[in-house]
Short mmCIF file of C-alpha atoms and ligand atoms in Angstrom, two decimals:
data_model
loop_
_atom_site.label_atom_id
_atom_site.label_comp_id
_atom_site.label_asym_id
_atom_site.label_seq_id
_atom_site.Cartn_x
_atom_site.Cartn_y
_atom_site.Cartn_z
CA MET A 1 96.74 -127.47 97.80
CA PRO A 2 99.11 -130.67 99.39
CA GLN A 3 99.10 -131.13 103.10
CA LEU A 4 102.37 -131.01 104.95
CA THR A 5 102.57 -132.84 108.37
CA ILE A 6 105.55 -132.57 110.15
CA ILE A 7 106.38 -134.16 113.42
CA TYR A 8 108.45 -133.02 116.25
CA GLY A 9 108.33 -135.82 118.82
CA GLU A 10 104.47 -135.84 119.91
CA GLU A 11 103.89 -132.16 118.49
CA VAL A 12 102.04 -132.75 115.06
CA ARG A 13 101.53 -129.84 112.83
CA GLU A 14 100.01 -129.84 109.47
CA VAL A 15 100.04 -126.78 106.97
CA GLU A 16 98.98 -126.25 103.53
CA ALA A 17 101.63 -125.91 101.22
CA GLU A 18 102.14 -125.41 97.22
CA VAL A 19 103.14 -128.04 94.94
CA GLY A 20 107.03 -127.65 94.62
CA ALA A 21 107.44 -125.49 97.86
CA LEU A 22 110.60 -125.59 99.54
CA LEU A 23 110.37 -128.03 102.96
CA GLY A 24 112.13 -125.79 104.86
CA ASP A 25 110.41 -122.48 103.69
CA VAL A 26 107.51 -124.35 105.01
CA ILE A 27 108.50 -125.65 108.00
CA ALA A 28 109.61 -122.20 108.96
CA THR A 29 106.28 -120.95 108.94
CA THR A 30 105.18 -123.27 111.69
CA GLY A 31 108.15 -121.83 114.01
CA LEU A 32 108.91 -125.38 115.01
CA PRO A 33 112.71 -125.77 115.34
CA LEU A 34 114.87 -126.32 112.13
CA GLU A 35 118.18 -124.64 111.77
CA GLN A 36 119.20 -123.69 108.07
CA PRO A 37 122.56 -121.92 108.41
CA CYS A 38 123.98 -122.56 105.17
CA ALA A 39 120.41 -121.64 103.72
CA GLY A 40 120.37 -124.24 100.74
CA ARG A 41 123.93 -124.93 99.53
CA GLY A 42 123.82 -128.26 101.14
CA THR A 43 127.05 -128.28 103.10
CA CYS A 44 126.10 -127.81 106.69
CA GLY A 45 123.95 -130.59 106.90
CA LEU A 46 121.98 -129.09 110.04
CA CYS A 47 118.34 -129.06 108.17
CA LYS A 48 117.92 -132.58 108.06
CA VAL A 49 114.92 -134.38 108.63
CA ILE A 50 113.15 -137.93 108.02
CA ALA A 51 110.76 -137.82 104.73
CA GLU A 52 107.66 -140.49 105.25
CA LYS A 53 106.03 -139.22 102.15
CA GLY A 54 105.15 -136.81 99.32
CA LEU A 55 108.55 -135.13 98.52
CA ALA A 56 110.05 -134.84 95.15
CA PRO A 57 113.26 -136.86 94.51
CA PRO A 58 116.27 -135.66 96.01
CA ASP A 59 118.18 -133.23 93.83
CA GLU A 60 121.95 -133.14 92.45
CA ILE A 61 123.10 -131.01 95.80
CA GLU A 62 120.96 -133.35 98.27
CA LEU A 63 122.51 -136.44 96.60
CA GLU A 64 126.34 -135.29 96.55
CA HIS A 65 125.75 -133.92 100.28
CA LEU A 66 123.86 -136.85 101.46
CA THR A 67 125.82 -140.03 103.01
CA ARG A 68 124.34 -143.39 101.59
CA GLY A 69 123.48 -144.12 105.08
CA GLU A 70 121.41 -141.24 105.31
CA LEU A 71 119.45 -141.70 102.15
CA ALA A 72 118.89 -145.06 103.14
CA ILE A 73 116.88 -144.09 105.88
CA LYS A 74 115.30 -141.02 104.17
CA ASN A 75 117.18 -138.42 105.60
CA ARG A 76 116.75 -135.27 103.38
CA LEU A 77 117.87 -131.50 103.40
CA ALA A 78 114.76 -129.12 104.09
CA CYS A 79 116.49 -126.58 102.47
CA ARG A 80 116.37 -128.26 99.04
CA ALA A 81 113.73 -130.85 99.36
CA ARG A 82 110.28 -129.68 97.77
CA ILE A 83 106.64 -130.47 98.07
CA GLN A 84 105.34 -132.97 95.49
CA GLU A 85 101.79 -134.08 97.12
CA ASP A 86 100.58 -134.72 100.56
CA ALA A 87 103.80 -134.77 102.74
CA ARG A 88 104.98 -136.08 106.07
CA VAL A 89 108.45 -135.35 107.65
CA VAL A 90 109.83 -136.16 111.23
CA LEU A 91 111.91 -133.49 112.68
CA SER A 92 115.15 -134.67 114.03
CA PRO A 93 117.98 -132.40 116.06
CA ILE A 94 121.26 -133.12 114.24
CA VAL A 95 124.22 -132.36 117.12
CA VAL A 96 127.51 -133.81 116.84
CA TYR A 97 129.58 -133.46 119.67
CA SER A 98 132.89 -132.12 118.91
CA ASN A 99 134.05 -134.56 116.20
CA LYS A 100 136.09 -136.68 117.85
CA ILE A 101 135.84 -138.41 121.45
CA PHE A 102 138.52 -140.43 121.20
CA ARG A 103 141.42 -140.54 119.03
CA GLY A 104 143.69 -143.96 119.09
CA SER A 105 145.98 -145.65 116.88
CA THR A 106 145.92 -144.77 112.95
CA ARG A 107 147.11 -148.39 112.21
CA TYR A 108 144.10 -148.77 109.93
CA LYS A 109 144.85 -146.23 107.52
CA ARG A 110 148.34 -147.78 106.86
CA GLU A 111 147.38 -151.47 107.48
CA LYS A 112 144.66 -151.26 104.78
CA ASP A 113 144.12 -155.48 104.49
CA VAL A 114 142.70 -155.10 108.25
CA GLU A 115 139.06 -155.79 108.42
CA LEU A 116 137.20 -152.86 110.53
CA GLY A 117 134.33 -153.27 113.14
CA VAL A 118 132.14 -150.55 113.96
CA ALA A 119 131.10 -150.61 117.86
CA ILE A 120 128.10 -148.61 119.06
CA ASP A 121 126.82 -147.50 122.24
CA LEU A 122 123.08 -146.40 122.00
CA GLY A 123 122.92 -144.29 125.00
CA SER A 124 119.39 -142.34 125.49
CA THR A 125 121.49 -138.84 125.16
CA THR A 126 124.88 -139.49 123.57
CA VAL A 127 124.86 -142.41 120.71
CA ALA A 128 128.65 -142.76 120.55
CA ALA A 129 130.55 -144.87 117.61
CA PHE A 130 133.99 -146.67 117.64
CA LEU A 131 136.02 -147.72 114.84
CA THR A 132 137.91 -151.03 115.42
CA MET A 133 140.61 -152.87 114.30
CA GLN A 134 139.17 -156.56 113.70
CA ASP A 135 142.64 -158.59 114.05
CA ASN A 136 143.28 -157.45 117.51
CA GLY A 137 140.09 -155.64 118.45
CA GLU A 138 142.03 -152.02 118.95
CA VAL A 139 139.66 -149.32 119.11
CA CYS A 140 141.15 -146.41 116.82
CA ALA A 141 138.74 -143.39 116.98
CA GLY A 142 135.22 -142.56 118.22
CA ALA A 143 132.89 -139.96 117.82
CA ALA A 144 129.32 -138.92 119.08
CA SER A 145 126.29 -137.33 118.16
CA LEU A 146 122.87 -136.41 120.10
CA ASN A 147 120.46 -139.39 120.49
CA GLN A 148 117.67 -137.46 117.73
CA GLN A 149 114.94 -139.59 120.07
CA THR A 150 115.13 -136.80 122.50
CA VAL A 151 112.82 -134.89 120.42
CA TYR A 152 110.36 -137.14 122.39
CA GLY A 153 111.96 -136.41 126.04
CA ALA A 154 115.01 -136.39 127.35
CA ASP A 155 113.74 -139.59 129.65
CA VAL A 156 113.43 -143.00 128.45
CA ILE A 157 109.64 -142.98 130.11
CA SER A 158 107.99 -140.34 127.82
CA ARG A 159 109.74 -142.10 124.90
CA LEU A 160 108.54 -145.46 126.21
CA ALA A 161 105.28 -143.96 126.74
CA ALA A 162 105.05 -142.43 123.32
CA ALA A 163 105.71 -145.67 121.48
CA VAL A 164 103.30 -147.77 123.68
CA ASN A 165 100.51 -145.25 123.05
CA ASN A 166 100.83 -144.94 119.30
CA PRO A 167 102.87 -147.68 116.90
CA GLU A 168 103.40 -144.89 114.44
CA ASP A 169 105.75 -142.92 116.83
CA GLN A 170 107.23 -146.32 117.95
CA GLU A 171 108.53 -146.73 114.25
CA ARG A 172 109.58 -143.17 114.37
CA LEU A 173 111.40 -143.84 117.64
CA HIS A 174 113.46 -146.74 115.62
CA LYS A 175 113.93 -144.75 112.95
CA LEU A 176 115.13 -141.62 115.11
CA ALA A 177 117.37 -144.36 116.74
CA VAL A 178 118.92 -145.53 113.42
CA ALA A 179 119.21 -142.22 112.53
CA SER A 180 121.48 -141.37 115.42
CA ILE A 181 123.68 -144.19 114.80
CA ASN A 182 124.06 -143.13 111.31
CA GLN A 183 125.07 -139.58 112.26
CA ALA A 184 127.47 -140.98 114.91
CA VAL A 185 129.55 -142.72 112.41
CA ASP A 186 129.29 -140.36 109.85
CA ALA A 187 131.30 -138.07 112.46
CA LEU A 188 133.79 -140.45 112.56
CA LYS A 189 134.05 -139.43 108.88
CA LEU A 190 135.81 -142.35 107.09
CA SER A 191 136.58 -142.57 103.41
CA ASP A 192 134.47 -144.79 101.39
CA LYS A 193 137.38 -147.27 101.07
CA VAL A 194 137.77 -147.11 104.74
CA ARG A 195 133.69 -147.79 105.17
CA GLU A 196 133.50 -150.49 102.82
CA ARG A 197 136.17 -152.16 105.08
CA ILE A 198 133.79 -152.17 108.01
CA ARG A 199 132.56 -156.26 108.35
CA THR A 200 130.88 -156.31 111.58
CA VAL A 201 129.06 -153.93 113.49
CA SER A 202 128.00 -154.17 117.08
CA VAL A 203 125.50 -152.19 119.24
CA VAL A 204 124.79 -151.90 123.40
CA GLY A 205 122.45 -149.85 124.86
CA ASN A 206 119.78 -149.96 127.91
CA VAL A 207 116.72 -151.82 127.69
CA ALA A 208 114.52 -148.91 126.50
CA MET A 209 116.85 -148.56 123.48
CA HIS A 210 117.35 -151.87 122.56
CA HIS A 211 113.68 -152.52 121.67
CA LEU A 212 113.18 -149.13 120.08
CA LEU A 213 116.04 -149.78 117.78
CA VAL A 214 115.37 -153.66 117.38
CA GLY A 215 111.35 -152.79 117.30
CA LEU A 216 110.16 -155.46 119.96
CA PRO A 217 106.44 -154.90 121.73
CA LEU A 218 107.02 -152.31 124.78
CA ASP A 219 104.37 -153.37 126.71
CA THR A 220 105.90 -155.36 129.36
CA LEU A 221 108.64 -152.87 129.66
CA ALA A 222 105.92 -150.04 130.54
CA VAL A 223 104.14 -152.23 133.62
CA MET A 224 105.12 -154.14 136.79
CA PRO A 225 107.21 -156.00 137.18
CA PHE A 226 109.12 -154.24 133.90
CA GLN A 227 110.66 -157.20 132.00
CA PRO A 228 112.01 -156.89 128.75
CA TYR A 229 110.10 -158.85 125.79
CA ASP A 230 113.24 -160.47 124.78
CA ARG A 231 116.57 -160.31 126.14
CA ALA A 232 118.34 -162.75 123.82
CA SER A 233 121.50 -161.78 121.81
CA ILE A 234 120.81 -161.19 117.90
CA ILE A 235 123.80 -162.09 115.65
CA ASP A 236 122.41 -160.92 112.32
CA GLY A 237 120.36 -157.83 112.67
CA ILE A 238 121.41 -156.39 109.29
CA GLU A 239 117.78 -155.81 108.38
CA ILE A 240 117.61 -153.47 111.68
CA MET A 241 120.00 -150.81 110.00
CA GLU A 242 118.01 -150.31 106.89
CA GLY A 243 121.46 -150.22 104.47
CA ILE A 244 123.57 -148.03 106.34
CA PHE A 245 126.48 -150.37 106.31
CA PRO A 246 127.98 -151.87 103.49
CA ASP A 247 126.07 -155.31 102.82
CA GLY A 248 126.87 -158.52 104.07
CA THR A 249 127.89 -156.56 107.35
CA SER A 250 127.36 -158.53 110.50
CA VAL A 251 125.42 -156.37 113.01
CA LYS A 252 125.57 -157.99 116.70
CA ILE A 253 123.43 -157.23 119.22
CA PRO A 254 124.43 -158.55 122.62
CA PRO A 255 121.74 -159.58 125.00
CA LEU A 256 120.39 -157.79 128.14
CA ILE A 257 121.10 -158.42 131.58
CA GLY A 258 117.57 -158.15 133.10
CA GLY A 259 114.46 -155.66 132.72
CA PHE A 260 116.00 -152.59 133.79
CA VAL A 261 120.06 -153.65 133.03
CA GLY A 262 120.87 -153.50 129.56
CA SER A 263 123.74 -154.51 127.02
CA ASP A 264 125.50 -151.32 128.15
CA ALA A 265 125.99 -152.42 131.48
CA LEU A 266 127.07 -155.84 130.07
CA ALA A 267 129.85 -154.41 128.13
CA CYS A 268 131.37 -152.62 130.65
CA LEU A 269 131.38 -155.90 133.04
CA ALA A 270 132.75 -157.55 130.20
CA TYR A 271 135.54 -154.03 129.32
CA PHE A 272 136.40 -154.12 133.35
CA GLY A 273 136.71 -157.77 133.63
CA PHE A 274 133.94 -158.47 136.00
CA ASP A 275 133.84 -162.00 134.92
CA THR A 276 137.67 -162.68 135.13
CA SER A 277 138.24 -161.02 138.35
CA ASP A 278 138.91 -162.76 141.51
CA MET A 279 138.76 -159.82 143.97
CA PRO A 280 135.76 -157.53 144.73
CA ILE A 281 135.43 -154.72 142.20
CA ALA A 282 132.82 -151.78 141.59
CA ALA A 283 131.89 -149.90 138.70
CA ILE A 284 129.32 -147.09 137.95
CA ASP A 285 128.39 -146.22 134.81
CA LEU A 286 126.75 -142.69 134.72
CA GLY A 287 124.95 -141.38 131.82
CA THR A 288 121.04 -140.45 131.73
CA ASN A 289 120.32 -143.48 134.20
CA GLY A 290 123.15 -145.31 136.53
CA GLU A 291 123.63 -148.63 136.64
CA VAL A 292 125.82 -149.93 139.25
CA LEU A 293 127.86 -153.25 139.16
CA VAL A 294 129.46 -155.20 142.04
CA THR A 295 131.52 -158.45 141.99
CA ASP A 296 133.01 -160.13 145.04
CA GLY A 297 135.11 -162.22 142.58
CA LYS A 298 132.53 -164.85 142.41
CA ARG A 299 128.90 -163.27 142.17
CA ILE A 300 128.39 -160.50 139.77
CA LEU A 301 125.52 -158.16 140.94
CA THR A 302 123.90 -155.21 138.55
CA ALA A 303 121.18 -152.49 139.41
CA SER A 304 120.09 -149.58 137.65
CA THR A 305 118.95 -146.27 139.17
CA ALA A 306 117.27 -143.43 137.41
CA ALA A 307 119.76 -141.45 139.13
CA GLY A 308 120.93 -139.94 135.97
CA PRO A 309 119.13 -136.77 134.10
CA ALA A 310 120.90 -134.17 137.08
CA PHE A 311 124.21 -135.38 135.81
CA GLU A 312 123.24 -134.91 132.15
CA GLY A 313 122.39 -131.35 133.18
CA VAL A 314 118.75 -132.15 133.00
CA ASN A 315 116.16 -130.61 135.64
CA ILE A 316 118.99 -128.25 136.88
CA SER A 317 117.87 -124.73 136.62
CA CYS A 318 120.94 -123.85 134.49
CA GLY A 319 121.87 -127.18 132.95
CA THR A 320 123.86 -127.62 130.12
CA ARG A 321 124.91 -130.52 128.14
CA ALA A 322 128.91 -130.20 127.11
CA VAL A 323 128.83 -127.26 124.71
CA ASP A 324 131.19 -124.25 124.49
CA GLY A 325 130.99 -122.64 127.45
CA ALA A 326 129.22 -124.92 129.65
CA ILE A 327 131.00 -125.21 133.61
CA VAL A 328 132.80 -128.63 133.98
CA GLN A 329 134.90 -127.66 136.95
CA THR A 330 135.22 -124.90 139.80
CA ARG A 331 137.53 -123.65 142.46
CA ILE A 332 137.00 -121.28 145.18
CA ASP A 333 140.11 -119.16 145.86
CA GLY A 334 139.91 -116.93 148.84
CA SER A 335 136.83 -115.16 148.28
CA GLU A 336 136.44 -115.79 144.46
CA LEU A 337 134.58 -118.59 142.44
CA LEU A 338 136.67 -119.52 139.52
CA LEU A 339 135.02 -121.23 136.90
CA GLU A 340 136.42 -123.39 134.24
CA THR A 341 134.47 -123.45 130.91
CA ILE A 342 134.72 -125.73 127.65
CA GLY A 343 136.48 -123.97 125.00
CA ASP A 344 137.45 -120.80 127.74
CA GLU A 345 134.00 -119.51 126.53
CA PRO A 346 131.90 -117.29 128.87
CA PRO A 347 129.97 -119.35 131.00
CA VAL A 348 126.33 -120.66 129.87
CA GLY A 349 125.54 -123.37 132.34
CA LEU A 350 126.73 -126.58 134.54
CA THR A 351 127.43 -129.78 133.32
CA GLY A 352 127.02 -132.46 135.38
CA SER A 353 130.47 -132.46 136.58
CA GLY A 354 130.25 -128.67 136.76
CA LEU A 355 127.54 -129.09 138.92
CA LEU A 356 129.10 -131.53 141.46
CA SER A 357 132.30 -129.47 141.64
CA VAL A 358 130.34 -126.46 142.44
CA VAL A 359 128.57 -128.19 145.22
CA HIS A 360 131.80 -129.59 146.22
CA GLU A 361 133.49 -126.14 146.65
CA LEU A 362 130.80 -124.69 148.37
CA ARG A 363 130.15 -127.22 150.92
CA HIS A 364 133.88 -127.04 151.48
CA ALA A 365 133.87 -123.35 151.70
CA GLY A 366 130.63 -123.76 154.25
CA VAL A 367 128.57 -121.92 151.79
CA ILE A 368 126.44 -125.44 151.57
CA ASP A 369 125.67 -127.34 154.55
CA ALA A 370 126.02 -131.32 155.06
CA SER A 371 121.83 -131.27 154.79
CA GLY A 372 122.56 -129.25 151.40
CA ARG A 373 121.35 -126.05 152.43
CA ILE A 374 122.35 -122.92 150.73
CA GLN A 375 123.39 -120.59 153.89
CA ALA A 376 122.21 -116.94 154.23
CA ALA A 377 124.99 -115.39 155.26
CA PRO A 378 128.06 -117.66 154.62
CA ALA A 379 131.94 -116.49 155.48
CA VAL A 380 132.77 -116.25 151.59
CA LEU A 381 130.29 -115.49 148.88
CA SER A 382 127.26 -114.35 150.58
CA GLU A 383 127.27 -111.25 148.02
CA ARG A 384 126.25 -113.51 145.38
CA ILE A 385 123.54 -115.01 147.47
CA ASP A 386 119.85 -114.20 147.45
CA VAL A 387 116.51 -115.18 147.42
CA GLY A 388 114.92 -116.39 143.91
CA PRO A 389 111.60 -116.06 142.30
CA ASP A 390 110.65 -119.66 143.96
CA GLY A 391 111.45 -118.03 147.01
CA GLY A 392 114.38 -120.59 147.84
CA ARG A 393 118.11 -119.42 148.57
CA ARG A 394 119.91 -119.41 145.11
CA LEU A 395 123.94 -118.22 144.46
CA GLN A 396 125.11 -116.32 141.59
CA LEU A 397 127.48 -118.42 139.61
CA ALA A 398 129.38 -115.21 137.43
CA PRO A 399 128.89 -112.05 138.36
CA GLY A 400 126.12 -109.77 136.11
CA GLN A 401 125.00 -112.72 134.24
CA ASP A 402 121.30 -114.82 135.06
CA LEU A 403 123.45 -117.64 136.19
CA TYR A 404 122.23 -119.25 139.19
CA LEU A 405 123.05 -122.45 141.44
CA ASN A 406 119.25 -122.93 143.18
CA GLN A 407 118.90 -124.46 146.34
CA TRP A 408 116.52 -127.29 144.07
CA ASP A 409 119.60 -127.89 141.80
CA VAL A 410 121.34 -129.25 144.91
CA ARG A 411 118.34 -131.24 146.04
CA GLU A 412 118.37 -132.50 142.22
CA LEU A 413 122.10 -133.56 142.77
CA GLN A 414 121.32 -135.04 146.21
CA LYS A 415 118.54 -137.10 144.91
CA ALA A 416 120.91 -138.45 142.51
CA LYS A 417 123.79 -139.14 144.60
CA GLY A 418 121.13 -140.43 147.25
CA ALA A 419 120.19 -143.00 144.46
CA ILE A 420 123.43 -144.04 143.55
CA ARG A 421 124.82 -144.51 147.15
CA ALA A 422 121.82 -146.53 148.02
CA ALA A 423 122.25 -148.86 144.78
CA ILE A 424 125.87 -149.46 146.04
CA GLU A 425 125.05 -149.87 149.71
CA ILE A 426 122.63 -152.78 148.79
CA LEU A 427 124.85 -154.62 146.04
CA MET A 428 127.71 -154.51 148.47
CA ALA A 429 125.65 -155.95 151.59
CA GLN A 430 124.36 -158.56 149.36
CA LEU A 431 127.80 -159.74 148.80
CA GLU A 432 128.61 -159.03 152.43
CA LEU A 433 131.63 -156.63 151.32
CA LYS A 434 133.04 -153.42 153.06
CA PRO A 435 134.33 -150.52 151.26
CA GLU A 436 138.19 -151.54 152.32
CA ASP A 437 137.29 -154.66 150.60
CA LEU A 438 137.15 -153.04 147.14
CA GLN A 439 140.27 -153.59 144.77
CA ARG A 440 139.24 -151.59 142.29
CA PHE A 441 136.03 -148.50 142.02
CA ILE A 442 135.37 -147.39 138.28
CA LEU A 443 133.32 -144.44 137.11
CA THR A 444 132.35 -144.51 133.99
CA GLY A 445 129.98 -143.38 130.91
CA SER A 446 129.65 -139.62 129.69
CA PHE A 447 129.02 -138.54 133.29
CA GLY A 448 130.89 -140.84 134.96
CA GLY A 449 134.38 -140.33 132.91
CA GLN A 450 134.24 -136.71 133.70
CA VAL A 451 133.94 -137.01 137.68
CA ASP A 452 136.22 -135.19 140.11
CA ILE A 453 137.38 -138.21 142.05
CA GLU A 454 137.58 -136.35 145.36
CA ALA A 455 134.13 -134.58 144.94
CA ALA A 456 132.38 -137.49 144.28
CA LEU A 457 134.52 -139.30 147.78
CA ASN A 458 134.13 -136.21 149.76
CA LEU A 459 130.62 -136.05 149.36
CA GLY A 460 129.70 -139.28 149.76
CA MET A 461 128.31 -140.34 146.35
CA ILE A 462 130.76 -143.58 146.59
CA PRO A 463 131.39 -145.36 149.47
CA PRO A 464 134.56 -144.10 151.79
CA VAL A 465 137.08 -146.45 149.42
CA ARG A 466 140.76 -145.50 149.15
CA VAL A 467 141.49 -142.87 146.57
CA GLU A 468 144.14 -145.12 144.83
CA ILE A 469 141.71 -147.57 143.86
CA VAL A 470 139.17 -144.76 142.11
CA GLU A 471 139.58 -144.42 138.63
CA THR A 472 137.75 -142.74 135.70
CA GLN A 473 136.63 -144.28 132.13
CA ALA A 474 134.80 -142.55 129.64
CA ASN A 475 134.07 -145.35 126.95
CA GLY A 476 133.47 -148.27 129.13
CA ALA A 477 130.46 -149.15 127.40
CA GLY A 478 131.80 -148.51 124.11
CA PHE A 479 135.19 -150.60 124.48
CA GLY A 480 133.22 -152.93 125.94
CA ALA A 481 130.97 -153.33 122.44
CA ALA A 482 134.10 -153.41 120.87
CA MET A 483 134.98 -156.21 122.64
CA PHE A 484 131.91 -157.98 121.33
CA LEU A 485 132.81 -157.42 117.72
CA ALA A 486 134.78 -160.45 117.41
CA GLY A 487 133.08 -164.13 117.77
CA GLU A 488 134.67 -164.76 121.30
CA GLY A 489 134.12 -161.47 122.73
CA PHE A 490 130.32 -161.97 121.58
CA ALA A 491 130.32 -165.43 123.49
CA ARG A 492 132.05 -163.98 126.58
CA GLY A 493 129.60 -161.24 126.61
CA GLU A 494 126.60 -163.96 126.15
CA GLN A 495 128.22 -165.87 129.24
CA ILE A 496 128.56 -162.48 131.28
CA ALA A 497 124.94 -162.18 130.77
CA GLU A 498 123.92 -165.62 132.41
CA GLN A 499 126.21 -165.09 135.09
CA ALA A 500 125.15 -161.66 136.13
CA GLU A 501 122.30 -161.25 138.77
CA GLN A 502 120.04 -158.02 138.36
CA ILE A 503 118.94 -156.69 141.70
CA ASP A 504 115.61 -154.98 141.90
CA LEU A 505 116.43 -152.04 144.13
CA ASP A 506 112.52 -151.29 145.05
CA LEU A 507 112.38 -154.82 146.59
CA ASP A 508 115.11 -154.12 149.17
CA PRO A 509 113.52 -152.91 152.83
CA ASP A 510 116.83 -150.60 153.52
CA PHE A 511 116.42 -148.91 149.84
CA ASN A 512 114.75 -145.75 151.61
CA ASN A 513 117.12 -145.72 154.59
CA HIS A 514 120.22 -145.73 151.97
CA TYR A 515 118.85 -143.42 149.78
CA ILE A 516 118.12 -140.51 152.61
CA SER A 517 121.04 -141.02 154.26
CA GLY A 518 123.31 -140.94 150.84
CA MET A 519 121.08 -137.46 150.12
CA GLY A 520 123.66 -136.15 152.98
CA LEU A 521 126.63 -133.90 151.95
CA SER A 522 129.46 -135.10 153.71
CA GLN A 523 131.49 -139.10 153.28
CA ASP A 524 131.89 -140.94 156.90
CA GLY A 525 135.48 -140.37 157.89
CA PHE A 526 135.83 -137.14 155.83
CA ALA A 527 135.57 -133.56 157.68
CA PHE A 528 134.80 -130.75 155.70
CA GLY A 529 135.60 -128.72 158.92
CA LYS A 530 133.03 -125.74 158.55
S1 FES B 601 120.87 -125.36 105.76
FE1 FES B 601 122.73 -126.38 105.35
S2 FES B 601 122.41 -128.06 104.34
FE2 FES B 601 120.53 -127.35 104.64
#
């Protein structure tokens, strides 16, 4: 009997299967995760896997439902594909986020002669695609999906470790990156005619995403002093995309800034005009990592912190991604804790912005003190507080539900915000800037774009700048990538990469002091009054 090998991140299963057996049925016997909601009609697309070998050719239903890009990267529908001989497949989670993450002008539908570009922000967790008019750089639509590499771990380090230990896993991580880009582009739901107008694609990402996508050696990234194998830009990378864009498309990958700071941060620098600003400005790109960018109007300094996972709901006991029912905002009204959830659905967990919001509210109400401790008997909500199985205090978020904010969750937030605050303080100190010198402070990224500015200020996540200068913009890296589609925009990106300096936070003797004081839940000059 043929052998089927199923690869799910670093988990590998081998099972015997009859010739002609349905792939989905065989995978189901292993208990590995595979959704098959439409049970073989080919319509839901949630059972997609990447085939490496041994399957019979796709049938009509598969050919009808798989896009050209999916066929190019050997995506198959597990509910239809049949085993032909010894076979190997890679499971990949298909999650498309709320269809459109950005909706702009529909001019591309009316002006059919204008060439189009697609800008990709290849994030560790989220991959976003933006359809862009080539004549004036206007972004028309955006869509996003989960980075399928997350089967190898939510953090970049575990993915790099898997790739370094096994060249086949490195190749799989590359394929999963391409498959995720394809998924995000498919989520734009472009007609074939619109797709044929795509002439240029630009891709930005952090250093690890860049190397895994391009297929560069990773050894130098995984060991001190963590240098990229190659920072240079790529102006014709169509072969990297393996046929998912029309032939002749120019695929551009802008340069990296350094070993820790990638082209996603470079895109933010371009989009927010760090190179053209003659006054001091700062930005934080908060996704899975936190990139901190500061200029005094002359030098541009950048740094990366591993601060993000808490803000993606990772390492938080009831953390969740932005799904229906995810808590995004909270408010204490009298003795009530009011929760705002996505889609107004019953609460399922806390997003990063929900976590920041609830800690801010609880701090304001005196339920949490400035050191982050949950109080035993505060004046409000004390009936919601008990001691959890781990021996630490916790607060029930919704009555009757197994949904708690525990002491360790508050600590995770404190560590994340401590790292970010330390990074900003160090960059500002190097440029001799004071908070009052900054004229603009931008929070961007999947989490940064959602941040409650008041909470970020009051809890001391960012320095005590004037509230009027703080702004949020969810898609800084994606919109910057859209600027790189045009020749002059790309050249400007290369110029900024030369100009920007990467600061190694580990080498700064003050990092620990800033980190520890940054963990406190208060801001100089702001009193919570409790
Ligand atoms: S289960 Fe829906 S397409 Fe396979």
